[in-house]
């Protein structure tokens, strides 16, 4: 039981050590954002003042989970918040 508690504590703090660079940094690579603007995979920072939607369909997420071994699981989560209407931007044909 102590081992499980220690493992959970380590897993909670592990993302802090491996945190990705901030949005806009040249090292940021994000598959969701690669279809926007110039396709370089860099998303802009979120600004709630630009989001006038009342529904959650503007959030897109991808979760990838892979088993690294008997005692390790790798999980990657990517979220994109689309702040502007595709119709207003003329992007209705974009998947």
Coordinates of N, CA and C in Angstrom, one line a residue:
X1 N 0.8 -1.2 0.0 CA 0.0 0.0 0.0 C 0.9 1.3 0.0
X2 N 1.9 1.2 0.8 CA 2.8 2.4 0.8 C 3.5 2.6 -0.5
X3 N 3.8 1.5 -1.2 CA 4.4 1.7 -2.6 C 3.4 2.4 -3.5
X4 N 2.1 2.0 -3.4 CA 1.1 2.6 -4.3 C 1.0 4.1 -4.0
X5 N 1.0 4.5 -2.7 CA 0.9 5.9 -2.3 C 2.1 6.7 -2.8
X6 N 3.3 6.1 -2.7 CA 4.5 6.7 -3.1 C 4.4 6.9 -4.7
X7 N 4.0 5.9 -5.4 CA 3.9 6.0 -6.8 C 2.9 7.1 -7.3
X8 N 1.8 7.2 -6.6 CA 0.8 8.2 -7.0 C 1.4 9.6 -6.7
X9 N 2.1 9.8 -5.6 CA 2.7 11.1 -5.3 C 3.8 11.4 -6.4
X10 N 4.6 10.4 -6.8 CA 5.6 10.7 -7.8 C 4.9 11.0 -9.1
X11 N 3.8 10.3 -9.5 CA 3.2 10.6 -10.7 C 2.5 12.0 -10.7
X12 N 2.1 12.4 -9.6 CA 1.5 13.8 -9.5 C 2.5 14.9 -9.8
X13 N 3.8 14.7 -9.3 CA 4.8 15.7 -9.5 C 5.6 15.5 -10.7
X14 N 5.6 14.3 -11.4 CA 6.3 14.1 -12.6 C 6.1 15.1 -13.7
X15 N 4.8 15.4 -14.0 CA 4.5 16.4 -15.1 C 5.2 17.8 -14.8
X16 N 5.4 18.1 -13.6 CA 6.1 19.4 -13.3 C 7.5 19.4 -13.8
X17 N 8.1 18.2 -13.7 CA 9.5 18.1 -14.1 C 9.7 18.0 -15.6
X18 N 8.7 17.5 -16.3 CA 8.7 17.3 -17.8 C 7.7 18.2 -18.5
X19 N 7.4 19.4 -17.9 CA 6.5 20.3 -18.5 C 7.0 20.8 -19.8
X20 N 6.0 20.9 -20.8 CA 6.3 21.3 -22.1 C 6.6 22.8 -22.1
X21 N 7.3 23.3 -23.1 CA 7.5 24.8 -23.2 C 6.2 25.5 -23.4
X22 N 6.1 26.8 -23.1 CA 4.9 27.5 -23.2 C 4.4 27.7 -24.7
X23 N 3.1 27.9 -24.9 CA 2.6 28.1 -26.2 C 3.4 29.2 -27.0
X24 N 3.6 29.1 -28.2 CA 4.3 30.1 -29.0 C 5.8 29.8 -29.1
X25 N 6.3 28.9 -28.2 CA 7.8 28.6 -28.2 C 8.1 27.7 -29.4
X26 N 9.2 27.9 -30.0 CA 9.6 27.1 -31.2 C 9.7 25.6 -31.0
X27 N 9.8 25.2 -29.7 CA 9.9 23.8 -29.4 C 8.5 23.1 -29.3
X28 N 7.5 23.9 -29.3 CA 6.1 23.3 -29.1 C 5.7 22.6 -30.4
X29 N 5.3 21.4 -30.2 CA 4.7 20.6 -31.4 C 3.4 20.1 -30.9
X30 N 2.4 20.4 -31.7 CA 1.0 20.0 -31.3 C 0.3 19.6 -32.6
X31 N -0.1 18.3 -32.7 CA -0.8 17.9 -33.9 C -2.1 18.6 -34.2
X32 N -2.8 18.9 -33.1 CA -4.1 19.6 -33.3 C -3.9 21.0 -34.0
X33 N -2.9 21.7 -33.6 CA -2.6 23.0 -34.1 C -2.0 23.0 -35.5
X34 N -1.5 21.9 -36.0 CA -0.8 21.9 -37.2 C -1.8 22.2 -38.4
X35 N -3.1 22.1 -38.2 CA -4.0 22.4 -39.3 C -4.4 23.9 -39.3
X36 N -3.9 24.7 -38.4 CA -4.3 26.1 -38.3 C -3.2 26.9 -38.8
X37 N -3.5 28.1 -39.3 CA -2.6 29.1 -39.7 C -1.5 28.6 -40.7
X38 N -0.2 28.6 -40.3 CA 0.8 28.2 -41.2 C 1.2 26.7 -41.1
X39 N 0.5 26.0 -40.2 CA 0.7 24.6 -40.1 C 2.0 24.2 -39.4
X40 N 2.5 25.1 -38.6 CA 3.8 24.7 -37.9 C 3.5 24.1 -36.5
X41 N 2.3 23.8 -36.2 CA 2.0 23.1 -34.9 C 2.0 23.9 -33.7
X42 N 2.1 25.3 -33.8 CA 2.1 26.1 -32.6 C 0.8 26.8 -32.5
X43 N 0.1 26.7 -31.3 CA -1.1 27.3 -31.0 C -0.9 28.6 -30.3
X44 N -1.8 29.5 -30.4 CA -1.7 30.8 -29.7 C -2.2 30.6 -28.3
X45 N -1.9 31.6 -27.4 CA -2.4 31.5 -26.0 C -3.9 31.8 -26.0
X46 N -4.6 31.1 -25.0 CA -6.0 31.3 -24.9 C -6.4 32.6 -24.2
X47 N -7.4 33.2 -24.8 CA -7.9 34.5 -24.2 C -9.5 34.3 -24.1
X48 N -10.0 34.2 -22.9 CA -11.4 34.0 -22.7 C -12.2 35.2 -23.3
X49 N -11.6 36.3 -23.4 CA -12.4 37.5 -24.0 C -12.8 37.2 -25.5
X50 N -12.1 36.3 -26.1 CA -12.4 36.0 -27.5 C -13.4 34.9 -27.7
X51 N -13.7 34.2 -26.6 CA -14.6 33.0 -26.7 C -16.1 33.5 -26.3
X52 N -16.9 33.5 -27.4 CA -18.3 33.9 -27.1 C -19.3 32.8 -27.3
X53 N -18.7 31.5 -27.4 CA -19.6 30.4 -27.5 C -20.2 30.0 -26.2
X54 N -21.4 29.4 -26.3 CA -22.1 28.9 -25.1 C -22.1 27.4 -24.9
X55 N -21.5 26.7 -25.9 CA -21.4 25.3 -25.9 C -20.0 24.8 -25.9
X56 N -19.8 23.5 -25.6 CA -18.4 22.9 -25.5 C -17.9 22.3 -26.8
X57 N -18.6 22.4 -27.9 CA -18.1 21.8 -29.1 C -16.9 22.4 -29.7
X58 N -16.4 23.5 -29.1 CA -15.2 24.2 -29.6 C -13.9 23.7 -29.0
X59 N -14.1 22.6 -28.1 CA -12.9 22.0 -27.5 C -12.6 20.7 -28.2
X60 N -11.4 20.5 -28.6 CA -11.0 19.2 -29.3 C -9.8 18.7 -28.5
X61 N -9.9 17.4 -28.2 CA -8.9 16.7 -27.4 C -8.4 15.4 -28.0
X62 N -7.2 15.1 -27.8 CA -6.6 13.8 -28.2 C -5.9 13.2 -27.0
X63 N -6.1 11.9 -26.7 CA -5.4 11.2 -25.7 C -4.8 10.0 -26.3
X64 N -3.5 9.9 -26.0 CA -2.7 8.7 -26.5 C -2.2 8.0 -25.3
X65 N -2.5 6.7 -25.1 CA -2.0 5.9 -24.0 C -1.2 4.7 -24.5
X66 N 0.0 4.5 -24.1 CA 0.7 3.3 -24.5 C 1.4 2.7 -23.3
X67 N 1.4 1.4 -23.3 CA 2.0 0.6 -22.2 C 3.5 0.4 -22.5
X68 N 4.3 1.0 -21.7 CA 5.7 1.0 -21.9 C 6.3 -0.3 -21.3
X69 N 5.6 -0.9 -20.3 CA 6.1 -2.1 -19.7 C 5.1 -2.6 -18.7
X70 N 5.5 -3.5 -17.9 CA 4.6 -4.1 -16.8 C 4.3 -3.0 -15.7
X71 N 5.2 -2.1 -15.6 CA 5.0 -1.1 -14.5 C 5.0 0.4 -15.0
X72 N 4.9 0.6 -16.3 CA 4.9 2.0 -16.8 C 3.9 2.2 -17.9
X73 N 3.2 3.3 -17.8 CA 2.2 3.6 -18.8 C 2.6 5.1 -19.3
X74 N 2.6 5.3 -20.6 CA 2.8 6.7 -21.1 C 1.5 7.2 -21.6
X75 N 1.2 8.5 -21.1 CA -0.1 9.1 -21.5 C 0.2 10.5 -22.0
X76 N -0.3 10.8 -23.2 CA -0.1 12.1 -23.8 C -1.5 12.7 -24.1
X77 N -1.7 13.9 -23.6 CA -3.0 14.6 -23.8 C -2.8 15.9 -24.5
X78 N -3.5 16.1 -25.6 CA -3.5 17.4 -26.3 C -4.9 18.0 -26.4
X79 N -5.0 19.2 -26.0 CA -6.3 19.9 -26.0 C -6.2 21.2 -26.8
X80 N -7.2 21.5 -27.6 CA -7.2 22.7 -28.4 C -8.5 23.4 -28.1
X81 N -8.5 24.7 -27.8 CA -9.7 25.4 -27.6 C -9.8 26.4 -28.7
X82 N -10.9 26.2 -29.6 CA -11.1 27.1 -30.7 C -11.9 28.2 -30.3
X83 N -11.3 29.4 -30.3 CA -12.0 30.6 -29.7 C -12.8 31.3 -30.7
X84 N -12.6 31.1 -32.0 CA -13.4 31.9 -33.0 C -14.2 30.9 -33.9
X85 N -15.3 31.4 -34.3 CA -16.2 30.6 -35.2 C -15.5 30.3 -36.5
X86 N -15.6 29.0 -37.0 CA -15.0 28.7 -38.3 C -15.8 29.4 -39.4
X87 N -17.1 29.5 -39.2 CA -17.9 30.2 -40.3 C -17.4 31.7 -40.4
X88 N -17.2 32.4 -39.3 CA -16.7 33.8 -39.4 C -15.4 33.9 -40.1
X89 N -14.5 32.8 -39.9 CA -13.2 32.9 -40.5 C -13.1 32.2 -41.9
X90 N -14.3 31.7 -42.4 CA -14.3 31.1 -43.7 C -13.6 29.7 -43.7
X91 N -13.6 29.0 -42.6 CA -12.9 27.7 -42.4 C -13.8 26.5 -42.3
X92 N -15.0 26.6 -42.8 CA -16.0 25.5 -42.7 C -15.5 24.2 -43.3
X93 N -14.6 24.2 -44.3 CA -14.1 23.0 -44.9 C -13.0 22.4 -44.2
X94 N -12.5 23.0 -43.1 CA -11.4 22.5 -42.4 C -11.8 21.4 -41.4
X95 N -11.2 20.2 -41.4 CA -11.5 19.1 -40.5 C -10.9 19.3 -39.2

